[in-house]
Coordinates of C-alpha atoms in Angstrom, one line a residue:
X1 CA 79.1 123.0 107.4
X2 CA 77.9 119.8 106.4
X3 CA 79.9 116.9 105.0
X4 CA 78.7 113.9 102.8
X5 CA 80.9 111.1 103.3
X6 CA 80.5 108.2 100.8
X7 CA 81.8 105.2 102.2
X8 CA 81.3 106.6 105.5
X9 CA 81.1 103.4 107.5
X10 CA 84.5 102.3 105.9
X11 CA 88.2 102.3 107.1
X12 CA 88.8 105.8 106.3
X13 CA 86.0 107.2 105.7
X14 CA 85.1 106.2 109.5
X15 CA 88.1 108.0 110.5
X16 CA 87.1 111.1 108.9
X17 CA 83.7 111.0 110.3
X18 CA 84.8 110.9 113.7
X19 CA 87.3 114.0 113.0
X20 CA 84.8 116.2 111.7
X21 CA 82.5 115.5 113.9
X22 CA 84.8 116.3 116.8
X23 CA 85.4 119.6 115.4
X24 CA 81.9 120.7 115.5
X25 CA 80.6 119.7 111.6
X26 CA 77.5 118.1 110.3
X27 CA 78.5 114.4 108.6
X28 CA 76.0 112.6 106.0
X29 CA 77.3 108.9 105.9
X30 CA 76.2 107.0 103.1
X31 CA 77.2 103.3 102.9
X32 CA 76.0 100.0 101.4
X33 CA 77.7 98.2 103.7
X34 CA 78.8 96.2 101.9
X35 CA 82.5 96.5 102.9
X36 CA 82.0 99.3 105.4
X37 CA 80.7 98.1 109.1
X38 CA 78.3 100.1 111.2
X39 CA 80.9 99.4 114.1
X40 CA 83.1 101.4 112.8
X41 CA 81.0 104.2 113.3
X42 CA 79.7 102.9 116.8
X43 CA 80.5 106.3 118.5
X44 CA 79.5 108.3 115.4
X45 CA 75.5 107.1 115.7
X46 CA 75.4 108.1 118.7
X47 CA 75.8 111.8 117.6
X48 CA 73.2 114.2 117.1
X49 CA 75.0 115.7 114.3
X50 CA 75.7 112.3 112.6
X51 CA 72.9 110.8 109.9
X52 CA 73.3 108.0 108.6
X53 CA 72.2 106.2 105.0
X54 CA 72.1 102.5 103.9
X55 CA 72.2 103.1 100.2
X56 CA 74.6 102.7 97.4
X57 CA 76.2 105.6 95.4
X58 CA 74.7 103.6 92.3
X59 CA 71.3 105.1 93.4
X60 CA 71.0 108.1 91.5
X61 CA 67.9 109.0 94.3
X62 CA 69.9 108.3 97.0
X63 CA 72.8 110.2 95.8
X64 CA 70.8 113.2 94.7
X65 CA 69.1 113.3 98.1
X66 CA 72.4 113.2 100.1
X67 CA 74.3 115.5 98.1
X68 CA 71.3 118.0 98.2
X69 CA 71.5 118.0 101.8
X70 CA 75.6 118.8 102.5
X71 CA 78.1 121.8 101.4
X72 CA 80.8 118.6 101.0
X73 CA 81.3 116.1 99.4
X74 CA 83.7 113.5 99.8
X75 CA 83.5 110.4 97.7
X76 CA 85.5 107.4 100.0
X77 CA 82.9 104.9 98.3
X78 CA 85.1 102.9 96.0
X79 CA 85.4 99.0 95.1
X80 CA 88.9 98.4 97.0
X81 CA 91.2 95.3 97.5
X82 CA 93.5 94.0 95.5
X83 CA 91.3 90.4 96.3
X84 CA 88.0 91.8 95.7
X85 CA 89.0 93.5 92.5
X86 CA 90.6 90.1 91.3
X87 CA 87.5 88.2 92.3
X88 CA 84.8 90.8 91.3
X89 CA 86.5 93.2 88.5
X90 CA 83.4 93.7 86.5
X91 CA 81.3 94.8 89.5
X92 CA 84.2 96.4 91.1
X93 CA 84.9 98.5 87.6
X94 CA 81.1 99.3 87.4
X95 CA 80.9 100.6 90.9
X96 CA 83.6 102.9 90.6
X97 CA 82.6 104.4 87.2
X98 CA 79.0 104.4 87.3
X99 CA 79.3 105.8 91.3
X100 CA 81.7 108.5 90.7
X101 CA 79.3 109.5 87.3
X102 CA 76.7 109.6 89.5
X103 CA 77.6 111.4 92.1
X104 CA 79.3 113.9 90.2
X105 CA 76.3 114.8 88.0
X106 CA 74.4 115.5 91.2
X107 CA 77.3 117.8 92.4
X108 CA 76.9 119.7 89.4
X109 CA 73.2 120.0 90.0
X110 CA 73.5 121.4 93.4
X111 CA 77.2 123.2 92.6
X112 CA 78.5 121.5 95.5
X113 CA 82.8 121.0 96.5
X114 CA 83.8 117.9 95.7
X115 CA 86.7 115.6 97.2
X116 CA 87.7 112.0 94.9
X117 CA 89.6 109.7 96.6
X118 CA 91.7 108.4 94.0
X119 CA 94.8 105.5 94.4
X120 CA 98.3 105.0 94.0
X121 CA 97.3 102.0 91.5
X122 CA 97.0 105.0 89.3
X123 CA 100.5 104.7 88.2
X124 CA 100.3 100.9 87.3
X125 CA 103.8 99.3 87.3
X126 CA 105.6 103.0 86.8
X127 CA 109.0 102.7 88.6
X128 CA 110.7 105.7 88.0
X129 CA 110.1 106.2 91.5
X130 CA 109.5 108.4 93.8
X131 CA 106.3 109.2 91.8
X132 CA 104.8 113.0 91.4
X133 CA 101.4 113.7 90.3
X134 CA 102.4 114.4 87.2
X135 CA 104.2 110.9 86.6
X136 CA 103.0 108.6 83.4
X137 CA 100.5 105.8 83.8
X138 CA 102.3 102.7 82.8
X139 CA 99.7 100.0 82.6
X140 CA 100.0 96.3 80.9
X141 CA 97.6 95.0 78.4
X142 CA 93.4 95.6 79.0
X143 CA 93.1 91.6 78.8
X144 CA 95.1 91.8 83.1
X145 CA 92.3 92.2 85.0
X146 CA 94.2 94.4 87.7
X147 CA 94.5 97.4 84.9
X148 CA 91.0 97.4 85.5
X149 CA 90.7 99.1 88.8
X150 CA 93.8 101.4 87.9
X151 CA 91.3 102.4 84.6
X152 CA 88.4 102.7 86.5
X153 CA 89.9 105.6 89.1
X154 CA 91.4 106.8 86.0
X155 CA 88.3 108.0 84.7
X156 CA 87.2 108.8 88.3
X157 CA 89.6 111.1 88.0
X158 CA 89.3 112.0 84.3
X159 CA 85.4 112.6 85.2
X160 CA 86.6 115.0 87.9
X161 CA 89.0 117.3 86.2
X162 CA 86.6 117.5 83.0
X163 CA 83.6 118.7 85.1
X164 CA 85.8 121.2 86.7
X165 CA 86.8 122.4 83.2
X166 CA 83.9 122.4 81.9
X167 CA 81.4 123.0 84.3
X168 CA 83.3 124.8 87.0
X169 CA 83.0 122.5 90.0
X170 CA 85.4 123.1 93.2
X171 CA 87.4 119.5 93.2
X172 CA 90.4 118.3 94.6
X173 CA 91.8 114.6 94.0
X174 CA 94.0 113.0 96.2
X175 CA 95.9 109.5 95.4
X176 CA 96.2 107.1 98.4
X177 CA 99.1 105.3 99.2
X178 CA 98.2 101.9 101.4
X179 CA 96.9 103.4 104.1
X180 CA 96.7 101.4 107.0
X181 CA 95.3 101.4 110.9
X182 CA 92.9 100.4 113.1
X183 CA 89.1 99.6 112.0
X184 CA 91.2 98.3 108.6
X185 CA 89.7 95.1 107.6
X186 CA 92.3 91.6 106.5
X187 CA 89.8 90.9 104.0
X188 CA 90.3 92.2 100.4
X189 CA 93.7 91.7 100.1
X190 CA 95.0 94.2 103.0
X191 CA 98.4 93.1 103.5
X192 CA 99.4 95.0 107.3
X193 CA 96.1 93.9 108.9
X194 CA 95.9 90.1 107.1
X195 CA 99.6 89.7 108.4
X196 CA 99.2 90.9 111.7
X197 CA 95.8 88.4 112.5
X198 CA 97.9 85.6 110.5
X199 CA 100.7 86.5 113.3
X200 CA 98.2 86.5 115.8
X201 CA 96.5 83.2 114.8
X202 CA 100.1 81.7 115.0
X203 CA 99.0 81.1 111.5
X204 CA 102.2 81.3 108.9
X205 CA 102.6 85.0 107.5
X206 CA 102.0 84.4 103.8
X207 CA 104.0 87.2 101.8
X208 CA 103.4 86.7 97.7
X209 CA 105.7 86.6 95.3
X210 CA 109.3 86.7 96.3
X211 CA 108.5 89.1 99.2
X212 CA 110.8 91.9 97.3
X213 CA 107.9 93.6 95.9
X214 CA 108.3 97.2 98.2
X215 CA 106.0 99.5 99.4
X216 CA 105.1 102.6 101.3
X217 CA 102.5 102.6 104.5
X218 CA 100.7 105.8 105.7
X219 CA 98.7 105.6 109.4
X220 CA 95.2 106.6 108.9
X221 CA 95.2 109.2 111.5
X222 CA 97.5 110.8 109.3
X223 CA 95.3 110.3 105.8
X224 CA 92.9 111.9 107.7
X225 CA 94.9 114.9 108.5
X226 CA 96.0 115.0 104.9
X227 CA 92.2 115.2 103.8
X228 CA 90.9 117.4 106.2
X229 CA 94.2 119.9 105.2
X230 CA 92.8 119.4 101.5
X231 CA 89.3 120.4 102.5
X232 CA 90.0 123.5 104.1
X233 CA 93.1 125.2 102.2
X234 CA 91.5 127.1 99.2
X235 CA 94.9 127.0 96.7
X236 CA 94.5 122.8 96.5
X237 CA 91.3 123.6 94.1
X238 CA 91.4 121.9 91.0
X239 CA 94.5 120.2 91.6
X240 CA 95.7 116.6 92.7
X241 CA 97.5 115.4 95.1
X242 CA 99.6 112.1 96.5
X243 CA 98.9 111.1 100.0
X244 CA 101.4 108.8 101.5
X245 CA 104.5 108.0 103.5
X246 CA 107.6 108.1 101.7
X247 CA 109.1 105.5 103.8
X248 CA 109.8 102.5 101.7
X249 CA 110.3 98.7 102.9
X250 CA 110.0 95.5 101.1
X251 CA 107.1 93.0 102.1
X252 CA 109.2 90.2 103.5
X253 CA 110.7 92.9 105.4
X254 CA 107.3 94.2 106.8
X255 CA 106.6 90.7 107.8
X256 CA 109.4 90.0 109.5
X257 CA 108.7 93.6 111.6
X258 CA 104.5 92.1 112.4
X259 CA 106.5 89.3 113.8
X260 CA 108.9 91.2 115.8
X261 CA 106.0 93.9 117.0
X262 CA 103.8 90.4 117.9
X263 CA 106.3 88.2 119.1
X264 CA 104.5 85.4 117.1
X265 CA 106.8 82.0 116.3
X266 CA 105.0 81.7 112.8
X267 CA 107.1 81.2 110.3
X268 CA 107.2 83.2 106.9
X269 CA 105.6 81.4 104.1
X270 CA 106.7 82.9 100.2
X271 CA 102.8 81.9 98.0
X272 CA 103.1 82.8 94.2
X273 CA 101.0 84.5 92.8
X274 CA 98.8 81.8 90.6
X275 CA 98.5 79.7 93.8
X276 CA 97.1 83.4 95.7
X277 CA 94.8 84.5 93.1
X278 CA 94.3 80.9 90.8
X279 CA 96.1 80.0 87.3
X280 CA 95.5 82.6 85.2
X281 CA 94.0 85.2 87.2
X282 CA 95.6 88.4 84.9
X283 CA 97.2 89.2 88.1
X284 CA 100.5 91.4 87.9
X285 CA 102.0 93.1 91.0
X286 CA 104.2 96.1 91.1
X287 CA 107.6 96.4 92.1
X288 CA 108.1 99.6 94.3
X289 CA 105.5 102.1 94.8
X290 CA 106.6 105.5 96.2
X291 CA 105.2 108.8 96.6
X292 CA 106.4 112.2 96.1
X293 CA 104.9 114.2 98.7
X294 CA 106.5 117.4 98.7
X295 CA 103.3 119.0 96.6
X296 CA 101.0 118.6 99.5
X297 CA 103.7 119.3 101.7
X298 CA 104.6 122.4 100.1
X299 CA 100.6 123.5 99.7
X300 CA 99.4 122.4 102.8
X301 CA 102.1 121.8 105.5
X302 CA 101.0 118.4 105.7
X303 CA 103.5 115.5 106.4
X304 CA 103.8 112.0 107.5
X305 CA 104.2 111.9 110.7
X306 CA 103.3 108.2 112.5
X307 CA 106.4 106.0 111.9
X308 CA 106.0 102.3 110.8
X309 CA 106.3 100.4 114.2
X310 CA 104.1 102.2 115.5
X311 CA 101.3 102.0 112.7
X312 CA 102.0 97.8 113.0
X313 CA 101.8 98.7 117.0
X314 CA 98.1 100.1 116.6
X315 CA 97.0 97.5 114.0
X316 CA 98.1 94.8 116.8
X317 CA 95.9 96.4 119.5
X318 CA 92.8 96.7 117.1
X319 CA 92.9 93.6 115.6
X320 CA 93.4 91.6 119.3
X321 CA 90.7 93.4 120.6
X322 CA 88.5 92.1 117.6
X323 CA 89.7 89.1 118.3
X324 CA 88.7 88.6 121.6
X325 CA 85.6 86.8 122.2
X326 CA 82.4 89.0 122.1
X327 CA 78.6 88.0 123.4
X328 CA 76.9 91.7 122.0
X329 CA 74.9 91.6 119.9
X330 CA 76.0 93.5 116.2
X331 CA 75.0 97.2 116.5
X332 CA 71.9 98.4 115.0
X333 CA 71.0 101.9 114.4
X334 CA 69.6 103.9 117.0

């Protein structure tokens, strides 16, 4: 079997590589790289049963070739980050349509499977937590610019289930909830990783907002199990599914636990929200965001497993080890 991974040289997508990999499949990887990092698939290159593409899923020849090639497909490739949406929305919003239209229309052609990774941001500012799949999108005005990324895997996901209806593709969607682990960049807005090298730095721990906001952090390890459970049980066809921890703590809470896990004297430092992403951004945050997990629990036997401390724990030994100073030179492919 051979899997396409969009986004392949990413956080999770990286992470799924290496597990299929180890379990004997063929893995397609293509990447822009333009958030994704060859390192993180260092080990992966060096595999004969690992090929990997510099191209962007808004390359209808590169995306036709690729998906020609595998029995898979999983589409990781996304615009993510709550900072890189904010700074970028139109590209981010074009990427994530235009990609996933793409991509699908090429699935079609060769009547591949097809895996969307979809988001929590789904929901918007929905409270009624926990939330289940089938839970109302409550979204502020168009004129926010953070509805924009929630609309755009909306019609990710819209594109998805109408081609399945329509057309008969095998899909299954699955909504991410902050997933978090090693290979996870700080950059974009990623609030376990940017706190932890903040903590290391002896830099202050800047939480936004009144640090009340509360949400729910899933180990990578585990997203990984959670897909690769998707993949291979035939009854999650056409259907969607939440993919989280339902463990839920505030953010001033989670920094105080870095510091704890680091032992770092920083102090906690509350930014607003116009001083984080400038005077009027269109930025909105949501209060809580929980999952209700017991569909994927219930279909696939899959769980949360990794506790919280220890996720923070991990994310400490990555990011000091990519701290520490390094004289090789950046990996090339082979």
């Amino acid at each position: 079997m051979r899997y396409l991974i969009t986004g392949g040289a990413g956080f999770i997508g990286s992470h799924l590589v290496d597990s299929l990999l180890a379990d004997g499949h063929d893995v397609l990887v293509v990447d822009n790289l333009s958030t994704g990092r060859l390192a993180n698939l260092e080990a992966a290159l060096m595999h004969p049963r690992c090929l990997f593409t510099q191209g962007s899923v808004l390359d209808p020849y590169v995306v036709d070739d690729a998906v020609a090639q595998s029995d898979v497909v999983v589409h990781l490739a996304a615009a993510v980050g709550v900072e890189m949406i904010m700074a970028n929305p139109l590209r981010s919003f074009h990427t994530n349509v235009r990609g996933g239209e793409i991509l699908l229309e090429a699935v079609h052609r060769y009547g591949r499977k097809f895996f969307l990774a979809s988001t929590s941001e789904i929901y918007g500012k929905n409270y009624n937590v926990p939330l289940h799949e089938d839970s109302d999108r409550v979204l502020g005005p168009p004129t926010i610019t953070r509805w924009s990324y929630s609309t755009s895997k909306a019609v990710d996901e819209i594109l998805t289930n109408l081609y399945r209806e329509e057309r008969g593709l095998e899909t299954v969607i699955a909504r991410f909830f902050n997933i978090v682990g090693p290979r996870q960049s700080p950059s974009y807005g990623m609030v376990i990783p940017r706190l932890v090298r903040q903590a290391l730095s002896q830099e202050p721990l800047t939480v936004y907002g009144d640090g009340n906001q509360s949400r729910c952090f899933l180990h990578v390890v585990d997203a990984v199990a959670a897909i690769r459970g998707l993949l291979d049980s035939p009854s999650t066809a056409g259907e969607t599914f939440n993919v989280g921890s339902d463990h839920e703590i505030s953010i001033l809470k989670l920094a105080e636990m870095v510091r704890e896990v680091t032992g770092t004297t920083s102090d906690i430092q509350l930014v607003s929200y116009e001083e984080a992403f400038g005077t009027g951004s269109g930025f909105e945050d949501m209060v809580r965001r929980v999952p209700d997990i017991s569909k994927i629990a219930a279909v696939t036997g899959w769980t949360a497993r990794t506790p919280l401390p220890t996720i923070i724990e991990d994310t400490v030994k990555a990011m000091r080890h990519q701290m520490e100073p390094c004289d090789d030179q950046p990996l090339r492919l082979p």
